[in-house]
Short mmCIF file of N, CA and C and ligand atoms in Angstrom, two decimals:
data_model
loop_
_atom_site.label_atom_id
_atom_site.label_comp_id
_atom_site.label_asym_id
_atom_site.label_seq_id
_atom_site.Cartn_x
_atom_site.Cartn_y
_atom_site.Cartn_z
N MET Z 194 1.13 -9.49 80.90
CA MET Z 194 1.42 -9.22 79.49
C MET Z 194 0.62 -10.15 78.58
N LEU Z 195 -0.67 -10.18 78.83
CA LEU Z 195 -1.58 -11.04 78.09
C LEU Z 195 -1.51 -10.82 76.59
N LEU Z 196 -1.26 -9.54 76.18
CA LEU Z 196 -1.34 -9.20 74.76
C LEU Z 196 0.03 -8.95 74.14
N LYS Z 197 1.08 -9.39 74.78
CA LYS Z 197 2.43 -9.18 74.24
C LYS Z 197 2.55 -9.82 72.86
N GLY Z 198 3.09 -9.04 71.90
CA GLY Z 198 3.25 -9.54 70.54
C GLY Z 198 2.03 -9.31 69.66
N LYS Z 199 0.97 -8.79 70.24
CA LYS Z 199 -0.25 -8.52 69.46
C LYS Z 199 -0.26 -7.06 69.03
N VAL Z 200 -0.86 -6.81 67.88
CA VAL Z 200 -1.08 -5.44 67.40
C VAL Z 200 -2.58 -5.20 67.38
N VAL Z 201 -3.02 -4.14 68.05
CA VAL Z 201 -4.46 -3.85 68.04
C VAL Z 201 -4.71 -2.50 67.39
N LEU Z 202 -5.82 -2.40 66.72
CA LEU Z 202 -6.25 -1.15 66.09
C LEU Z 202 -7.42 -0.61 66.91
N VAL Z 203 -7.24 0.59 67.47
CA VAL Z 203 -8.28 1.22 68.26
C VAL Z 203 -8.84 2.39 67.47
N THR Z 204 -10.11 2.33 67.14
CA THR Z 204 -10.74 3.45 66.44
C THR Z 204 -11.28 4.44 67.47
N GLY Z 205 -11.21 5.71 67.15
CA GLY Z 205 -11.66 6.75 68.07
C GLY Z 205 -10.77 6.85 69.30
N GLY Z 206 -9.48 6.61 69.11
CA GLY Z 206 -8.56 6.56 70.26
C GLY Z 206 -7.89 7.87 70.61
N ALA Z 207 -8.26 8.95 69.93
CA ALA Z 207 -7.63 10.24 70.24
C ALA Z 207 -8.05 10.76 71.61
N ARG Z 208 -9.27 10.39 72.03
CA ARG Z 208 -9.75 10.88 73.32
C ARG Z 208 -10.82 9.93 73.87
N GLY Z 209 -11.29 10.25 75.07
CA GLY Z 209 -12.43 9.55 75.64
C GLY Z 209 -12.19 8.07 75.88
N LEU Z 210 -13.24 7.30 75.63
CA LEU Z 210 -13.19 5.86 75.91
C LEU Z 210 -12.16 5.15 75.04
N GLY Z 211 -12.05 5.57 73.78
CA GLY Z 211 -11.08 4.93 72.89
C GLY Z 211 -9.66 5.14 73.39
N ARG Z 212 -9.38 6.34 73.86
CA ARG Z 212 -8.05 6.61 74.41
C ARG Z 212 -7.79 5.74 75.65
N ALA Z 213 -8.79 5.64 76.52
CA ALA Z 213 -8.65 4.80 77.71
C ALA Z 213 -8.42 3.34 77.32
N ASP Z 214 -9.13 2.88 76.30
CA ASP Z 214 -8.94 1.51 75.81
C ASP Z 214 -7.51 1.32 75.30
N ALA Z 215 -7.04 2.30 74.53
CA ALA Z 215 -5.69 2.19 73.96
C ALA Z 215 -4.64 2.05 75.05
N LEU Z 216 -4.77 2.84 76.10
CA LEU Z 216 -3.79 2.80 77.18
C LEU Z 216 -3.90 1.49 77.97
N ALA Z 217 -5.13 1.01 78.16
CA ALA Z 217 -5.32 -0.26 78.88
C ALA Z 217 -4.74 -1.42 78.07
N LEU Z 218 -4.94 -1.38 76.76
CA LEU Z 218 -4.40 -2.44 75.90
C LEU Z 218 -2.87 -2.42 75.92
N ALA Z 219 -2.31 -1.21 75.93
CA ALA Z 219 -0.85 -1.08 76.00
C ALA Z 219 -0.33 -1.62 77.33
N GLU Z 220 -1.03 -1.33 78.40
CA GLU Z 220 -0.65 -1.84 79.73
C GLU Z 220 -0.67 -3.37 79.73
N ALA Z 221 -1.57 -3.93 78.92
CA ALA Z 221 -1.69 -5.39 78.84
C ALA Z 221 -0.67 -5.99 77.87
N GLY Z 222 0.16 -5.13 77.24
CA GLY Z 222 1.27 -5.63 76.43
C GLY Z 222 1.15 -5.43 74.94
N ALA Z 223 0.01 -4.91 74.47
CA ALA Z 223 -0.20 -4.78 73.02
C ALA Z 223 0.49 -3.55 72.44
N ASP Z 224 0.91 -3.65 71.18
CA ASP Z 224 1.27 -2.47 70.39
C ASP Z 224 -0.04 -1.95 69.82
N VAL Z 225 -0.15 -0.60 69.75
CA VAL Z 225 -1.47 -0.03 69.48
C VAL Z 225 -1.43 0.98 68.34
N VAL Z 226 -2.26 0.76 67.34
CA VAL Z 226 -2.47 1.73 66.27
C VAL Z 226 -3.75 2.50 66.59
N ILE Z 227 -3.65 3.82 66.56
CA ILE Z 227 -4.80 4.66 66.87
C ILE Z 227 -5.35 5.25 65.58
N ALA Z 228 -6.60 4.95 65.28
CA ALA Z 228 -7.25 5.52 64.09
C ALA Z 228 -8.31 6.51 64.54
N ASP Z 229 -8.23 7.72 64.02
CA ASP Z 229 -9.18 8.75 64.44
C ASP Z 229 -9.21 9.84 63.39
N ILE Z 230 -10.30 10.63 63.43
CA ILE Z 230 -10.36 11.80 62.55
C ILE Z 230 -9.64 12.99 63.19
N LEU Z 231 -9.40 12.88 64.50
CA LEU Z 231 -8.65 13.93 65.21
C LEU Z 231 -7.18 13.54 65.33
N ASP Z 232 -6.37 14.51 65.69
CA ASP Z 232 -4.95 14.25 65.96
C ASP Z 232 -4.85 13.33 67.19
N ALA Z 233 -4.16 12.20 67.05
CA ALA Z 233 -4.07 11.23 68.15
C ALA Z 233 -2.65 11.13 68.71
N GLU Z 234 -1.82 12.12 68.43
CA GLU Z 234 -0.42 12.02 68.84
C GLU Z 234 -0.23 11.95 70.36
N LYS Z 235 -1.15 12.56 71.11
CA LYS Z 235 -1.03 12.49 72.58
C LYS Z 235 -1.21 11.05 73.06
N THR Z 236 -2.19 10.36 72.49
CA THR Z 236 -2.39 8.96 72.87
C THR Z 236 -1.19 8.11 72.45
N VAL Z 237 -0.70 8.37 71.24
CA VAL Z 237 0.47 7.63 70.75
C VAL Z 237 1.65 7.82 71.70
N SER Z 238 1.87 9.06 72.10
CA SER Z 238 2.97 9.37 72.99
C SER Z 238 2.82 8.64 74.34
N ASP Z 239 1.60 8.59 74.83
CA ASP Z 239 1.36 7.93 76.12
C ASP Z 239 1.50 6.41 76.01
N VAL Z 240 1.10 5.85 74.88
CA VAL Z 240 1.28 4.40 74.67
C VAL Z 240 2.78 4.09 74.64
N ARG Z 241 3.53 4.92 73.94
CA ARG Z 241 4.98 4.70 73.86
C ARG Z 241 5.64 4.84 75.23
N SER Z 242 5.10 5.73 76.06
CA SER Z 242 5.65 5.88 77.42
C SER Z 242 5.47 4.61 78.24
N ILE Z 243 4.44 3.86 77.90
CA ILE Z 243 4.20 2.59 78.59
C ILE Z 243 5.20 1.53 78.11
N GLY Z 244 5.83 1.81 76.94
CA GLY Z 244 6.83 0.87 76.44
C GLY Z 244 6.37 0.07 75.24
N ARG Z 245 5.26 0.46 74.67
CA ARG Z 245 4.73 -0.25 73.51
C ARG Z 245 4.93 0.59 72.26
N LYS Z 246 4.90 -0.06 71.09
CA LYS Z 246 4.94 0.67 69.82
C LYS Z 246 3.56 1.27 69.56
N SER Z 247 3.56 2.40 68.86
CA SER Z 247 2.27 3.01 68.55
C SER Z 247 2.38 3.86 67.31
N LEU Z 248 1.24 4.07 66.67
CA LEU Z 248 1.15 4.83 65.43
C LEU Z 248 -0.24 5.45 65.34
N ALA Z 249 -0.29 6.72 64.91
CA ALA Z 249 -1.58 7.36 64.68
C ALA Z 249 -1.87 7.35 63.18
N ILE Z 250 -3.10 7.02 62.85
CA ILE Z 250 -3.54 7.05 61.46
C ILE Z 250 -4.79 7.90 61.37
N LYS Z 251 -4.79 8.84 60.44
CA LYS Z 251 -6.00 9.62 60.19
C LYS Z 251 -6.97 8.73 59.43
N MET Z 252 -8.10 8.44 60.04
CA MET Z 252 -9.06 7.53 59.41
C MET Z 252 -10.48 7.86 59.86
N ASP Z 253 -11.38 8.02 58.90
CA ASP Z 253 -12.80 8.14 59.19
C ASP Z 253 -13.39 6.75 59.00
N VAL Z 254 -13.86 6.15 60.09
CA VAL Z 254 -14.29 4.76 60.00
C VAL Z 254 -15.58 4.59 59.19
N THR Z 255 -16.23 5.70 58.83
CA THR Z 255 -17.41 5.59 57.98
C THR Z 255 -17.03 5.59 56.50
N ASN Z 256 -15.75 5.76 56.23
CA ASN Z 256 -15.27 5.82 54.85
C ASN Z 256 -14.46 4.56 54.55
N MET Z 257 -15.06 3.62 53.81
CA MET Z 257 -14.41 2.33 53.57
C MET Z 257 -13.05 2.48 52.89
N GLY Z 258 -12.93 3.46 52.00
CA GLY Z 258 -11.65 3.68 51.33
C GLY Z 258 -10.57 4.04 52.33
N GLU Z 259 -10.90 4.91 53.30
CA GLU Z 259 -9.91 5.30 54.31
C GLU Z 259 -9.57 4.13 55.23
N VAL Z 260 -10.56 3.28 55.52
CA VAL Z 260 -10.31 2.12 56.38
C VAL Z 260 -9.33 1.17 55.69
N LYS Z 261 -9.59 0.88 54.42
CA LYS Z 261 -8.70 -0.04 53.68
C LYS Z 261 -7.30 0.55 53.56
N GLU Z 262 -7.25 1.84 53.27
CA GLU Z 262 -5.95 2.52 53.14
C GLU Z 262 -5.18 2.45 54.46
N GLY Z 263 -5.89 2.68 55.57
CA GLY Z 263 -5.25 2.65 56.89
C GLY Z 263 -4.70 1.28 57.22
N VAL Z 264 -5.47 0.25 56.93
CA VAL Z 264 -5.02 -1.11 57.22
C VAL Z 264 -3.78 -1.44 56.39
N GLU Z 265 -3.79 -1.03 55.13
CA GLU Z 265 -2.62 -1.27 54.28
C GLU Z 265 -1.40 -0.53 54.83
N LYS Z 266 -1.63 0.67 55.34
CA LYS Z 266 -0.53 1.46 55.90
C LYS Z 266 0.09 0.73 57.09
N ILE Z 267 -0.74 0.15 57.91
CA ILE Z 267 -0.25 -0.60 59.07
C ILE Z 267 0.57 -1.79 58.60
N LYS Z 268 0.01 -2.55 57.65
CA LYS Z 268 0.66 -3.79 57.21
C LYS Z 268 1.94 -3.53 56.44
N LYS Z 269 1.89 -2.55 55.54
CA LYS Z 269 3.04 -2.34 54.63
C LYS Z 269 4.02 -1.31 55.15
N GLY Z 270 3.54 -0.35 55.90
CA GLY Z 270 4.40 0.75 56.30
C GLY Z 270 5.02 0.58 57.65
N PHE Z 271 4.31 1.01 58.63
CA PHE Z 271 4.85 1.12 59.98
C PHE Z 271 5.46 -0.16 60.51
N TRP Z 272 4.70 -1.23 60.55
CA TRP Z 272 5.17 -2.42 61.24
C TRP Z 272 6.31 -3.08 60.50
N LEU Z 273 6.25 -3.10 59.17
CA LEU Z 273 7.31 -3.76 58.43
C LEU Z 273 8.61 -3.00 58.53
N HIS Z 274 8.56 -1.71 58.70
CA HIS Z 274 9.79 -0.94 58.78
C HIS Z 274 10.36 -0.86 60.19
N ARG Z 275 9.48 -0.89 61.19
CA ARG Z 275 9.95 -0.56 62.52
C ARG Z 275 9.94 -1.69 63.53
N CYS Z 276 9.26 -2.77 63.23
CA CYS Z 276 9.23 -3.82 64.25
C CYS Z 276 10.24 -4.91 63.91
N PRO Z 277 10.66 -5.66 64.93
CA PRO Z 277 11.59 -6.75 64.69
C PRO Z 277 10.97 -7.77 63.72
N ARG Z 278 11.83 -8.48 63.02
CA ARG Z 278 11.37 -9.41 61.98
C ARG Z 278 10.30 -10.38 62.48
N LYS Z 279 10.50 -10.94 63.66
CA LYS Z 279 9.55 -11.94 64.12
C LYS Z 279 8.16 -11.34 64.29
N GLN Z 280 8.11 -10.15 64.91
CA GLN Z 280 6.79 -9.53 65.13
C GLN Z 280 6.15 -9.18 63.80
N CYS Z 281 6.98 -8.75 62.82
CA CYS Z 281 6.42 -8.41 61.52
C CYS Z 281 5.78 -9.65 60.90
N SER Z 282 6.48 -10.76 60.96
CA SER Z 282 5.93 -11.95 60.32
C SER Z 282 4.71 -12.45 61.08
N ASP Z 283 4.66 -12.17 62.37
CA ASP Z 283 3.50 -12.59 63.16
C ASP Z 283 2.27 -11.76 62.84
N PHE Z 284 2.51 -10.52 62.36
CA PHE Z 284 1.37 -9.62 62.20
C PHE Z 284 0.32 -10.20 61.28
N GLY Z 285 0.75 -10.76 60.18
CA GLY Z 285 -0.20 -11.28 59.21
C GLY Z 285 -1.07 -12.40 59.76
N SER Z 286 -0.55 -13.12 60.75
CA SER Z 286 -1.31 -14.24 61.26
C SER Z 286 -2.06 -13.90 62.54
N SER Z 287 -1.87 -12.67 63.04
CA SER Z 287 -2.56 -12.29 64.26
C SER Z 287 -4.07 -12.25 64.03
N ARG Z 288 -4.77 -12.69 65.01
CA ARG Z 288 -6.23 -12.60 64.92
C ARG Z 288 -6.71 -11.34 65.63
N PRO Z 289 -7.80 -10.75 65.15
CA PRO Z 289 -8.34 -9.60 65.86
C PRO Z 289 -8.69 -9.99 67.29
N ILE Z 290 -8.43 -9.09 68.23
CA ILE Z 290 -8.77 -9.39 69.61
C ILE Z 290 -9.90 -8.53 70.10
N ILE Z 291 -10.27 -7.49 69.34
CA ILE Z 291 -11.41 -6.66 69.74
C ILE Z 291 -12.32 -6.46 68.55
N1 NAD Y 696 -18.46 8.53 77.80
C1 NAD Y 696 -19.43 7.75 78.28
O1 NAD Y 696 -19.71 7.71 79.49
C2 NAD Y 696 -20.22 6.85 77.36
C3 NAD Y 696 -21.15 5.96 77.90
C4 NAD Y 696 -21.84 5.10 77.06
C5 NAD Y 696 -21.63 5.15 75.69
N2 NAD Y 696 -20.75 6.04 75.17
C6 NAD Y 696 -20.53 6.04 73.73
O2 NAD Y 696 -19.21 5.58 73.47
C7 NAD Y 696 -18.71 6.28 72.34
C8 NAD Y 696 -17.41 7.02 72.72
O3 NAD Y 696 -17.68 7.90 73.79
P1 NAD Y 696 -16.60 8.97 74.25
O4 NAD Y 696 -17.15 9.63 75.46
O5 NAD Y 696 -15.26 8.30 74.33
O6 NAD Y 696 -16.66 10.00 73.00
P2 NAD Y 696 -15.58 11.11 72.55
O7 NAD Y 696 -16.35 12.05 71.69
O8 NAD Y 696 -14.82 11.65 73.71
O9 NAD Y 696 -14.53 10.29 71.68
C9 NAD Y 696 -14.90 9.75 70.45
C10 NAD Y 696 -13.65 9.62 69.60
O10 NAD Y 696 -14.04 9.03 68.36
C11 NAD Y 696 -13.52 9.79 67.29
N3 NAD Y 696 -14.39 9.67 66.13
C12 NAD Y 696 -15.63 10.16 65.98
N4 NAD Y 696 -16.10 9.85 64.76
C13 NAD Y 696 -15.12 9.16 64.13
C14 NAD Y 696 -15.02 8.57 62.83
N5 NAD Y 696 -16.00 8.64 61.93
N6 NAD Y 696 -13.87 7.91 62.51
C15 NAD Y 696 -12.86 7.84 63.41
N7 NAD Y 696 -12.91 8.37 64.64
C16 NAD Y 696 -14.03 9.04 65.00
C17 NAD Y 696 -13.49 11.22 67.83
O11 NAD Y 696 -12.64 12.05 67.06
C18 NAD Y 696 -13.04 10.98 69.25
O12 NAD Y 696 -11.64 10.92 69.37
C19 NAD Y 696 -19.80 7.26 71.88
O13 NAD Y 696 -20.55 6.61 70.87
C20 NAD Y 696 -20.62 7.43 73.13
O14 NAD Y 696 -21.95 7.79 72.81
C21 NAD Y 696 -20.03 6.88 75.99
#
């Protein structure tokens, strides 16, 4: 559980290598946000089956506005409402791992 308590953002995680990365990160203990232009609910469902929190965000990584909006959604929306207080407070101080 190397990544327990960490939140990672995987871009292009709806399928292919990004999806494989998302599942591997979840196996290593991370909660995983999937950002993609495609529907990523299958990856989200599989991450949750591993026992980690997960969220899909529609995001085109070539669009800076969508990237900023997505990051704000993670910080203000999902994690603050659904994660335990300690993990929420840890989120702001977490360092990127990928
Ligand atoms: N599959 C391989 O063997 C392999 C080998 C070497 C390099 N690569 C490179 O790695 C990358 C991923 O490969 P893959 O096989 O997983 O591809 P893939 O097409 O299966 O998956 C790419 C994912 O990225 C998403 N995506 C594409 N553009 C996006 C955007 N602007 N914003 C957000 N999400 C976006 C797609 O919707 C998709 O879910 C590609 O650049 C590929 O060229 C792949």
